Coordinates of C-alpha atoms and ligand atoms in Angstrom, one line a residue:
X1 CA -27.4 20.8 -20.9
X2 CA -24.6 21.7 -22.9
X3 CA -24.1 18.3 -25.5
X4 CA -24.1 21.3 -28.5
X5 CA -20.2 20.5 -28.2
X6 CA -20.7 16.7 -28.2
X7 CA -17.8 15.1 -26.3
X8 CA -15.7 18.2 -25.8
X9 CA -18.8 19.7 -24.0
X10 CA -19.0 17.3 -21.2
X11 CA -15.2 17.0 -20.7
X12 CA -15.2 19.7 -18.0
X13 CA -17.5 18.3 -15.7
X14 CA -15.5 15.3 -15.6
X15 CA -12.3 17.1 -14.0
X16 CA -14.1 15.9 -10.5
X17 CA -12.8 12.4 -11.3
X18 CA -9.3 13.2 -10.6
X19 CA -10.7 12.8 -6.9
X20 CA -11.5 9.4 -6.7
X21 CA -14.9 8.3 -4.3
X22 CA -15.3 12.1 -4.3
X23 CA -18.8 13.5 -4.3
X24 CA -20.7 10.3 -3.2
X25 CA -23.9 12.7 -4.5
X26 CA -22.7 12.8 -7.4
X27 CA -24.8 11.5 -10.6
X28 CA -23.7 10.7 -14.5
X29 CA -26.0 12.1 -17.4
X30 CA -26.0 10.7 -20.8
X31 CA -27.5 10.9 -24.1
X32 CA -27.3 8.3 -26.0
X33 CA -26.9 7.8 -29.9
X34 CA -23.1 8.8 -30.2
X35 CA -21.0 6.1 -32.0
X36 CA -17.6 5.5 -30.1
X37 CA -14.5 6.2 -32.3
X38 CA -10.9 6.2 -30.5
X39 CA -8.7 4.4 -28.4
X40 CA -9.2 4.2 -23.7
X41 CA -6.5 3.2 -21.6
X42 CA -7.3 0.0 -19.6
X43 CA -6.3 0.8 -16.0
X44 CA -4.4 -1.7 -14.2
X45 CA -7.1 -4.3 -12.4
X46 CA -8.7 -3.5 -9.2
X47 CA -9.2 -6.9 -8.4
X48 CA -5.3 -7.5 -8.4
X49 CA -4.4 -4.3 -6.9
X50 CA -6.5 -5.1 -3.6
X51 CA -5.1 -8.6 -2.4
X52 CA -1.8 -6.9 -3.8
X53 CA -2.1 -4.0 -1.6
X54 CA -2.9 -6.3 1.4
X55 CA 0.1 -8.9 0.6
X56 CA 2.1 -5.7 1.9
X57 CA 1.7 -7.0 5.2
X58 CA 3.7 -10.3 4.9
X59 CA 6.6 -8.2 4.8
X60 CA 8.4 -5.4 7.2
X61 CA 10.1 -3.8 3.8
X62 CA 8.7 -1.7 1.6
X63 CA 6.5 -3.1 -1.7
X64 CA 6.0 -0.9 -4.7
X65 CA 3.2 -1.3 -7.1
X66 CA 2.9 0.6 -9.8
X67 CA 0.4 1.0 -12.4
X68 CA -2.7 1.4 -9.5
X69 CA -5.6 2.5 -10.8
X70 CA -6.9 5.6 -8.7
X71 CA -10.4 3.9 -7.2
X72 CA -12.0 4.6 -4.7
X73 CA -11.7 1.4 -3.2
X74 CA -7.9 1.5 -3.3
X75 CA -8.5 4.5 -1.2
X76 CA -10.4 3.1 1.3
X77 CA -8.0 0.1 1.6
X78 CA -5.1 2.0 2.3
X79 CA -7.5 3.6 5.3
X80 CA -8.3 -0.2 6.5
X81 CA -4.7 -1.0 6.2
X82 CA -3.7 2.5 7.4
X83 CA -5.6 1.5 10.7
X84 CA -2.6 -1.6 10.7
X85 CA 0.0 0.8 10.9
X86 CA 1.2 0.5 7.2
X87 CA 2.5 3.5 5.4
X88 CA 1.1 4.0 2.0
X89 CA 2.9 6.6 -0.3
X90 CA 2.0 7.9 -3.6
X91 CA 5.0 8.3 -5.6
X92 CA 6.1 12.0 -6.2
X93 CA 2.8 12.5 -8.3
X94 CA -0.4 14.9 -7.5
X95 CA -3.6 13.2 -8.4
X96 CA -4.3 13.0 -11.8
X97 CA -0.8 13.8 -13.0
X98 CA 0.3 10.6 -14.4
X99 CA -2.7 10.6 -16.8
X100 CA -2.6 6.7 -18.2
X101 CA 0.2 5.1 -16.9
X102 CA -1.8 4.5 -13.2
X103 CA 0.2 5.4 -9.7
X104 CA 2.8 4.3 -8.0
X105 CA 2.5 3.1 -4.6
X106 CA 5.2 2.7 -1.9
X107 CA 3.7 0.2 0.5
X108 CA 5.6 -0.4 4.1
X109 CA 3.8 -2.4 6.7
X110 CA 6.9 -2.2 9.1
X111 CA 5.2 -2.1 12.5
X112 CA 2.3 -3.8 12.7
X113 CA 0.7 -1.7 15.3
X114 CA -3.1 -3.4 15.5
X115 CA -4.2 -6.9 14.2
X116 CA -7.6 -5.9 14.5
X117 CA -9.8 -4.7 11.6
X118 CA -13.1 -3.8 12.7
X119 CA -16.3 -3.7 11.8
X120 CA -16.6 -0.3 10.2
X121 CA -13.9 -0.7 8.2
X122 CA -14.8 -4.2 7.0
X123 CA -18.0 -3.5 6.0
X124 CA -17.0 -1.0 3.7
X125 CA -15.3 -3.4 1.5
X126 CA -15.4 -7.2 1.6
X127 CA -12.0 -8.3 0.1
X128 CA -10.4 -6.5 3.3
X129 CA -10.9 -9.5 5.0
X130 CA -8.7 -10.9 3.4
X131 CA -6.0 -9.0 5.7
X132 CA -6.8 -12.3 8.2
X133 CA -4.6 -14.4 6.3
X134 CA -1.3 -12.4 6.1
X135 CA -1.8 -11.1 9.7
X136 CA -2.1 -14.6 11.2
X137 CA 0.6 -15.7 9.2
X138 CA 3.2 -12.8 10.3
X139 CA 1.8 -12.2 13.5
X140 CA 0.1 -15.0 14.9
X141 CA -3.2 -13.6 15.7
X142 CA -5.7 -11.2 13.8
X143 CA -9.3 -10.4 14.7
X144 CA -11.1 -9.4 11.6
X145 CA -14.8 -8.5 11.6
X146 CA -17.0 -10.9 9.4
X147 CA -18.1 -8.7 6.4
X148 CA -21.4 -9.5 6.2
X149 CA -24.1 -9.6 3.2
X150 CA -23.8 -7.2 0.4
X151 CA -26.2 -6.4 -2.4
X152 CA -25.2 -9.2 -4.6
X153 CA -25.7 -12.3 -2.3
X154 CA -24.8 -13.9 1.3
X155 CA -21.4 -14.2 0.3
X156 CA -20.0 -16.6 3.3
X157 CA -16.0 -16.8 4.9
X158 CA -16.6 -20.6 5.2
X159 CA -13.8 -21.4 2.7
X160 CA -11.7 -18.8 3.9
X161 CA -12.0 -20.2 7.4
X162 CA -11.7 -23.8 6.8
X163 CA -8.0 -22.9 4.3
X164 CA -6.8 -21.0 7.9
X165 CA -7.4 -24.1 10.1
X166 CA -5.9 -26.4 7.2
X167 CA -3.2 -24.5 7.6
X168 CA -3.0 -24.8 11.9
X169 CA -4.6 -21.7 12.4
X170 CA -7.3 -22.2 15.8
X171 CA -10.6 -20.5 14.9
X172 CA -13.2 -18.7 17.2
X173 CA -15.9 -16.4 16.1
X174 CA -16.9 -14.4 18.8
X175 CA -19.4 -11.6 18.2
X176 CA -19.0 -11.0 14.9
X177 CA -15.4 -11.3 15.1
X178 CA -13.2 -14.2 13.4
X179 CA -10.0 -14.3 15.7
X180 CA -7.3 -16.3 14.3
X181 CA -4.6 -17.8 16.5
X182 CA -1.2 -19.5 15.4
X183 CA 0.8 -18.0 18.0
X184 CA 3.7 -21.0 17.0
X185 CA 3.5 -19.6 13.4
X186 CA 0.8 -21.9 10.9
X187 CA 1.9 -24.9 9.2
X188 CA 1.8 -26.2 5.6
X189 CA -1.4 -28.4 5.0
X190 CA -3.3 -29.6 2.2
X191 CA -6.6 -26.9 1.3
X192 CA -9.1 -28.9 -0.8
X193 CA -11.5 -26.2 -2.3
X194 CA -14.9 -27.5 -2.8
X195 CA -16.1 -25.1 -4.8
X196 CA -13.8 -22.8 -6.9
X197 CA -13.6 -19.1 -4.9
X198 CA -11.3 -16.8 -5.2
X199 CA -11.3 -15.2 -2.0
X200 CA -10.6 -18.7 -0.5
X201 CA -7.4 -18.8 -3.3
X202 CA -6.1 -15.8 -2.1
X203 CA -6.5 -16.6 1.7
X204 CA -5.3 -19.8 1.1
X205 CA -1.9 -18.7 -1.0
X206 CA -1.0 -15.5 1.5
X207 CA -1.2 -17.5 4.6
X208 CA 0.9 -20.7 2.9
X209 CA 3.6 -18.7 1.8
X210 CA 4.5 -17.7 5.6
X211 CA 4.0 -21.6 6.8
X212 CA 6.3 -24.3 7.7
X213 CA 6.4 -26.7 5.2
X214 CA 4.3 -27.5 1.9
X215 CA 0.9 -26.1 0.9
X216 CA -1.0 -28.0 -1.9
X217 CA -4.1 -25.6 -2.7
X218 CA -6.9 -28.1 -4.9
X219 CA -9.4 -26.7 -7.2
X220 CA -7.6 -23.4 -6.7
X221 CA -9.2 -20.7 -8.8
X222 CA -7.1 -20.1 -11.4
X223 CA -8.2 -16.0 -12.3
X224 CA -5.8 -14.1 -13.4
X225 CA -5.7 -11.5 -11.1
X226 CA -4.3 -15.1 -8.5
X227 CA -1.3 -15.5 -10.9
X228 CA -0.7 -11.5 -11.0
X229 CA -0.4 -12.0 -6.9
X230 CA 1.4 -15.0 -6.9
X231 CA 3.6 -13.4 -8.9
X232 CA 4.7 -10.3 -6.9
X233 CA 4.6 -12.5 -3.8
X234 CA 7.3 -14.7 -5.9
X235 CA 9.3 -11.3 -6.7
X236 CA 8.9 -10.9 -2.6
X237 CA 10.8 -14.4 -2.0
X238 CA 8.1 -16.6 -1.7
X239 CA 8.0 -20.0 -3.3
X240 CA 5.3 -20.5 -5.2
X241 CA 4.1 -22.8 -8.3
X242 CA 1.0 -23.3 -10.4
X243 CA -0.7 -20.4 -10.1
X244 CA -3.1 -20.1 -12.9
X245 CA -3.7 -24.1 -12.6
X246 CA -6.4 -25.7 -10.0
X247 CA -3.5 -27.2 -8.3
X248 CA -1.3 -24.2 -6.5
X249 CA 2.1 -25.5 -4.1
X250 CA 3.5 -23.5 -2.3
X251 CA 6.8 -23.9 -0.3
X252 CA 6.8 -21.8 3.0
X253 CA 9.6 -19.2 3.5
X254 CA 10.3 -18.2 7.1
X255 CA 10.1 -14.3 6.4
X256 CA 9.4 -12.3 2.8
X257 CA 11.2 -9.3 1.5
X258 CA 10.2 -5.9 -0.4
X259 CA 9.4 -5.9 -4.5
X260 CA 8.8 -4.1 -7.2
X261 CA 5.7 -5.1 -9.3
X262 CA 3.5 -4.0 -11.7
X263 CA -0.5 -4.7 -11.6
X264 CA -1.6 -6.3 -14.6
X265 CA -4.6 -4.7 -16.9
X266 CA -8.1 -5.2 -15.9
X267 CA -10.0 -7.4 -17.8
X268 CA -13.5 -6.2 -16.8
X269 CA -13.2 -3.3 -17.4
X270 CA -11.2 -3.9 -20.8
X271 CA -14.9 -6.3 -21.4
X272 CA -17.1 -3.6 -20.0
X273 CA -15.8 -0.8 -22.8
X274 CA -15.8 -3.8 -25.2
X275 CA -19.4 -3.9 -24.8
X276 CA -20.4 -0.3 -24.8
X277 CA -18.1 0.0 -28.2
X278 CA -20.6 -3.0 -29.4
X279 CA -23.5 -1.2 -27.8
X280 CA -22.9 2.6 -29.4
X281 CA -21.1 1.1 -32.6
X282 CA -17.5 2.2 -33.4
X283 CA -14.3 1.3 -33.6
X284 CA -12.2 1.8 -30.6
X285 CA -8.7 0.8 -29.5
X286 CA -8.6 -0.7 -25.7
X287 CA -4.9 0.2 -25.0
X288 CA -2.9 -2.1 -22.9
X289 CA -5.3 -4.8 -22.9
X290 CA -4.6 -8.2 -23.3
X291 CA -7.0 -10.8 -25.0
X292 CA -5.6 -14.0 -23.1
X293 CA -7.1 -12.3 -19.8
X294 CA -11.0 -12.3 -21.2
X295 CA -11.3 -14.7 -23.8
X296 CA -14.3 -16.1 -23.5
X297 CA -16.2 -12.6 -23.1
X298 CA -14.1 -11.7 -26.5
X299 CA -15.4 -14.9 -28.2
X300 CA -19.0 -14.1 -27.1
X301 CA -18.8 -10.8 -28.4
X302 CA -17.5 -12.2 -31.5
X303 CA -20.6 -14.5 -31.4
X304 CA -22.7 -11.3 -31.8
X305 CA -20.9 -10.4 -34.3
X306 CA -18.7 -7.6 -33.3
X307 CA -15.2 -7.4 -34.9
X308 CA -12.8 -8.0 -32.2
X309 CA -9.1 -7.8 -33.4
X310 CA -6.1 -8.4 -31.0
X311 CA -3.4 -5.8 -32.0
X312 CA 0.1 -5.2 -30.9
X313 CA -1.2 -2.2 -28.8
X314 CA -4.5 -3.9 -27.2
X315 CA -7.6 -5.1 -28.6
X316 CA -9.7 -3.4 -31.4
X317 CA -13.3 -3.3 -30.8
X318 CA -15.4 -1.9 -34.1
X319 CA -19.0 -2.5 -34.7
X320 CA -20.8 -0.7 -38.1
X321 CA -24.0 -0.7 -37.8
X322 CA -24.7 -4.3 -38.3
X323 CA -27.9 -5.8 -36.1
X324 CA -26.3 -7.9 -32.5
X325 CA -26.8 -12.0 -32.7
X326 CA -28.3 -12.8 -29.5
X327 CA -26.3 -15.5 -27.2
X328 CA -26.4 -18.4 -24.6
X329 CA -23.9 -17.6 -21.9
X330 CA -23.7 -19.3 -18.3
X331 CA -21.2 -17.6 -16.1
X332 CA -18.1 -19.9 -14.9
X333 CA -15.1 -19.1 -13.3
X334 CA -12.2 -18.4 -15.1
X335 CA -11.3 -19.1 -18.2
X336 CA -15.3 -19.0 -18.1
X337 CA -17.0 -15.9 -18.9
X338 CA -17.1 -13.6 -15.5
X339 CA -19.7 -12.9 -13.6
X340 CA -18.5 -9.9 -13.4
X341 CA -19.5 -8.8 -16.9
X342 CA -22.8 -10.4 -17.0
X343 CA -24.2 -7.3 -16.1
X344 CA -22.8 -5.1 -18.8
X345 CA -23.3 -8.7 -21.7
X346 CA -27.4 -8.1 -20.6
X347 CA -27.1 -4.6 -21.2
X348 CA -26.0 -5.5 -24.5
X349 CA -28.5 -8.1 -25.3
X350 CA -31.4 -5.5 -25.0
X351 CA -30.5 -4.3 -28.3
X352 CA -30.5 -7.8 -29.9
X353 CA -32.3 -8.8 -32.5
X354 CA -33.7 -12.3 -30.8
X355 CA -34.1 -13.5 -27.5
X356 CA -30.7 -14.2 -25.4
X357 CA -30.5 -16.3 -22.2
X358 CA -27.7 -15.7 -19.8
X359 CA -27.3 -17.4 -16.4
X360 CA -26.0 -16.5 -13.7
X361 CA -24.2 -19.6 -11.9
X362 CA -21.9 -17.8 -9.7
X363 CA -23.6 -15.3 -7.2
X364 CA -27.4 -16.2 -6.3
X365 CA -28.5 -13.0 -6.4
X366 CA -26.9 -10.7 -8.9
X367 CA -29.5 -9.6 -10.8
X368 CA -29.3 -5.8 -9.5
X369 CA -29.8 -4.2 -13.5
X370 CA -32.6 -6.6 -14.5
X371 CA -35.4 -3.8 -13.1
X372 CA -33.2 -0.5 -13.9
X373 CA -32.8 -2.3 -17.5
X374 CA -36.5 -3.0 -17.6
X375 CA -37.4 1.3 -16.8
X376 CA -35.0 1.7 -19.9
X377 CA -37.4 -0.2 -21.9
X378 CA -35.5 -3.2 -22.0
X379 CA -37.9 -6.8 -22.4
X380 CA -36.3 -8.8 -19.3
X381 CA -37.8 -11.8 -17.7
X382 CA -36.0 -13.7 -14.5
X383 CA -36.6 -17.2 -14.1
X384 CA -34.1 -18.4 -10.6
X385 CA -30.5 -18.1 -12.1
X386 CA -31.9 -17.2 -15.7
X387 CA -32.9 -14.0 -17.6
X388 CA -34.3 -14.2 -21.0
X389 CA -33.6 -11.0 -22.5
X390 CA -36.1 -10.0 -26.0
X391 CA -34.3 -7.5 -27.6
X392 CA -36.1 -4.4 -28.6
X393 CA -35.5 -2.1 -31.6
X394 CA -34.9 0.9 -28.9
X395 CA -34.1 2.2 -25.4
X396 CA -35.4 5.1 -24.3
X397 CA -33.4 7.0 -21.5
X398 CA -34.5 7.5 -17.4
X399 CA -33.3 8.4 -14.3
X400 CA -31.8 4.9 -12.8
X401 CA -29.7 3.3 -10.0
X402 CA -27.8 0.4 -8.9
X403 CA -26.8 -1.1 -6.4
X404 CA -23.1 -2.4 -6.9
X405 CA -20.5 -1.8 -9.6
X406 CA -20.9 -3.7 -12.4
X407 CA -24.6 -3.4 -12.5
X408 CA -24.0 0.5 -12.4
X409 CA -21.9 0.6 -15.5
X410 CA -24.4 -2.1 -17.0
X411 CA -26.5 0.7 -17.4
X412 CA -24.2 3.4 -18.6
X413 CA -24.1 0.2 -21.7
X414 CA -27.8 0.7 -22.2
X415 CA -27.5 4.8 -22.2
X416 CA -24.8 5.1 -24.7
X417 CA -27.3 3.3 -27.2
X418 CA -31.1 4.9 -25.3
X419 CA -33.0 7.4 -26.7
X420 CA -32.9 10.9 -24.9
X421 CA -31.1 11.4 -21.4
X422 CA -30.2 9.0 -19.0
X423 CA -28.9 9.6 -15.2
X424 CA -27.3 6.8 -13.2
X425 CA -27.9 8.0 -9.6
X426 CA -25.1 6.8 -6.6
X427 CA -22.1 7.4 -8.7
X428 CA -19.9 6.2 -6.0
X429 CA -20.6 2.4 -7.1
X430 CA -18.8 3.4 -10.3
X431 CA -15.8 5.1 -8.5
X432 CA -14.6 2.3 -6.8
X433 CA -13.9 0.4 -9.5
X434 CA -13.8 2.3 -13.1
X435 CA -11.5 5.0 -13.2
X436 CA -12.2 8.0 -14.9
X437 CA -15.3 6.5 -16.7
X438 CA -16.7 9.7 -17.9
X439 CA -13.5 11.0 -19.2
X440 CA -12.8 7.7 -21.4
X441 CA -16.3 7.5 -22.9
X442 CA -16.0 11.2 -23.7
X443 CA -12.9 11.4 -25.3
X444 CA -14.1 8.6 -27.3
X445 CA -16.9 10.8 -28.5
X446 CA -20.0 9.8 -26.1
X447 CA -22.1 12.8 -24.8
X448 CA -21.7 11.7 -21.2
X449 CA -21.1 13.8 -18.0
X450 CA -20.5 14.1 -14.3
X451 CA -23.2 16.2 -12.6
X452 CA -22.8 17.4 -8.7
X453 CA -25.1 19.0 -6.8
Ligands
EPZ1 C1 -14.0 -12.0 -6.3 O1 -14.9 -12.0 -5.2 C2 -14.1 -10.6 -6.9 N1 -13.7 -9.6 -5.9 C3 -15.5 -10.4 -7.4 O2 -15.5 -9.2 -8.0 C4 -15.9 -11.5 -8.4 O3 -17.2 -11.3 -8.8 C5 -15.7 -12.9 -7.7 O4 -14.3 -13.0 -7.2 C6 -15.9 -14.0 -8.7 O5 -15.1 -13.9 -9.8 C7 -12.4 -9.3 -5.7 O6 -11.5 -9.9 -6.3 C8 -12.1 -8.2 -4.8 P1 -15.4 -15.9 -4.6 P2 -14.8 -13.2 -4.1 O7 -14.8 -16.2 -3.3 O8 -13.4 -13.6 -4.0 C9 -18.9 -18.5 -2.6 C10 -16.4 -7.0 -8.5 O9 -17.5 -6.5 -9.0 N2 -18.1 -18.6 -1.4 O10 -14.8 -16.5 -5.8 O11 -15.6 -12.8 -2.9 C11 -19.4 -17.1 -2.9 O12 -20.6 -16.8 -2.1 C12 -16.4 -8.1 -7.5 O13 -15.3 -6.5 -8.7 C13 -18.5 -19.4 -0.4 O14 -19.5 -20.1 -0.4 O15 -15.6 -14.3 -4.8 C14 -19.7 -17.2 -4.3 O16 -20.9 -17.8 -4.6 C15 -17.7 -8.5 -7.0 N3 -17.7 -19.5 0.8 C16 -18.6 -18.1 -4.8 O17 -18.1 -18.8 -3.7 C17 -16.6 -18.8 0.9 O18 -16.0 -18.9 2.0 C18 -17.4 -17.4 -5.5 O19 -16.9 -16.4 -4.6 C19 -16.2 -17.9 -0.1 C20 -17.0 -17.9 -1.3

């Protein structure tokens, strides 16, 4: 298998990442046992780059983003909002050029040519739903297909819905089809959230900045990756304040202009290396990061009693050897700790010494990595929202899968610290949202690798 080399054995393999969502076949093998020592580049944060990327269409000039991660899921959104009639150009660089700095991207949604984004396209990729809000708003009508389940719960558009007709937009589903009408342009309204969503935030705010008159958006979420678009949406002329509180208001403009703005670091995936640093012991660097944006995942890990140290460059993460406190953790919204590491925090607790509880309070069913966990030789036991997790003195590796992206790369977590080799089948879960996975781990010293057929 070629590990003789450690890390600088399994770099070549991992050239195929350059191609983002390339080789959906493709599978990762790992052996675990290798500490971590080194610093990764945080890549700027999918989560922000996507309702970035479809803010584009409030405005007929051009926005640039820079600092895109290359995803797969950025790909496919620029197919969905390709099928708009927006241009989408990668600034002067050739894939995998600009190493850590992240892409530029030259967005101009000039022509609207289509306000319909179908079914096959939607599917793909829930958040491109989202593209209802600014296409109602500019155009006065869209017809966006309802995305449907996915493997981590029902997921409903209620919210989203109910913030477009707050806002005067006339609602009709027809055949799987939400069509949106405000063919006199939609009108500022007060959106009373009743539970916090962030879909619904960023429906609510794209839609209001376009509006005549004053949005108040109640129980907004307040995520960071909202503030990070209300930001560039501020840069674009809009008139927006609160963002980051529950209570948003936003002043409607009659038209928005082009900006220059730069997506902010992801904080999953700075908490998702936190953990496998914790997992494989260490002492890495996360470059870029910022501790403000996961705090209470930082505090938690703390609580097991990794050393996390903010630095001027990022956040240290170092871990010798000593045995992991087990923790209590319910997942909130933000400033809670994310569902969206629960995943990779269970991984963690596996190795424990002592039983952990962690509940899941934000999806109903995102419990994906329980069973994969469980063929690792992990002591897991569900109970509704609630796993109780026994830690067990060790691992020992399998072939696995998963079925979305942060349970995926939960199990990567439990590799780096299993016994033997590990492969984590359907790769493409992890290429749309970590970039260049493999090649961080490696160059930090894991034995890890990307295998095609
Ligand atoms: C965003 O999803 C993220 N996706 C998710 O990240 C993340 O897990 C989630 O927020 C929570 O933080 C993106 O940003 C692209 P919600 P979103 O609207 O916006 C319910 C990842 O792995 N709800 O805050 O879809 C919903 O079912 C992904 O990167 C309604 O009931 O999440 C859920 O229980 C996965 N009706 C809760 O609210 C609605 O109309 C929160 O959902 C909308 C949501």
């Amino acid at each position: 298998m070629g590990y003789a080399e450690g890390a600088a054995g399994a770099r070549p393999q991992s050239k195929t990442t350059a191609k983002a969502g390339r080789g959906s076949m493709d599978r990762i093998r790992i052996v675990g046992g290798r500490r971590l020592n080194g610093v990764i580049p945080i890549s700027g944060a999918k989560n922000a780059t996507l309702p970035l990327m479809i803010a584009s269409l409030l405005t007929e000039d051009t926005l640039i983003l820079d600092n895109v991660p290359h995803l797969a899921d950025v790909a496919l959104l620029q197919r969905i909002l390709g099928n708009h009639g927006v241009d989408v150009m990668i600034a002067g660089k050739r894939a995998g050029e600009n190493g850590d700095h992240g892409r530029t991207l030259h967005i101009s949604a000039k022509t609207i040519v289509d306000t319909t984004a179908p079914y096959e396209l939607v599917s793909k990729m829930r958040a491109s739903f989202w593209v209802v809000a600014p296409l109602v708003a500019r155009m006065g009508e869209a017809k966006v297909s309802m995305p449907g389940g996915c493997a981590i719960g029902t997921r409903p558009v209620d919210l989203l819905i109910m913030a477009l007709e707050k806002l005067g937009a006339d609602i009709d589903i027809e055949a799987g089809y939400v069509i949106a009408r405000a063919p006199h342009g939609l009108r500022g309204g007060e959106v009373v959230f009743p539970k916090v969503t962030v879909s619904g935030t960023h429906t609510a705010l794209m839609a209001a900045t376009l509006a005549r008159g004053t949005t108040v958006i109640e129980n907004a979420a307040r995520e960071p990756e909202i503030g990070d678009v209300a930001d560039c949406l501020n840069k674009m002329g809009a008139r927006i304040s609160g963002a980051g509180t529950s209570r948003i208001v936003v002043e409607g403009v009659s038209s928005l202009h082009g900006a220059r703005h730069s997506v902010l670091p992801d904080r999953i995936e700075t908490g998702t290396y936190a953990m496998a640093v914790a997992m494989a012991g260490g002492d890495v660097l996360l470059a870029n990061a910022r501790p403000e944006l996961l705090q209470a995942a930082l505090d938690v890990l703390a609580r097991t009693g990794v050393a996390v140290t903010p630095t001027n460059e990022g956040i240290r993460v170092c871990r010798n050897g000593a045995a992991l406190a087990p923790v209590e953790v319910t997942t909130a919204p933000f400033p809670g700790f994310p569902t969206d590491l629960q995943a990779q925090l269970m991984a963690l607790m596996t190795r424990a010494s002592g039983t952990s509880h962690i509940t899941e309070s934000i999806f109903e069913n995102r419990f994906m990595h329980v069973q994969e966990l469980v063929r690792l030789g992990a002591h897991i036991r569900l109970d509704g929202d609630t796993a109780t997790i026994e830690g067990v003195a060790r691992l020992k590796g399998a072939p696995v899968m998963a079925t979305d992206l942060r349970a995926s790369v939960s199990l990567v977590i439990a590799a780096l610290a299993a016994e033997g080799e590990t492969i984590v089948n359907r790769v493409y879960h992890l290429d749309r949202g970590f970039e260049r996975l493999e090649e961080k781990l490696a160059a930090c010293g894991a034995a890890i690798e990307r295998v095609s057929d």
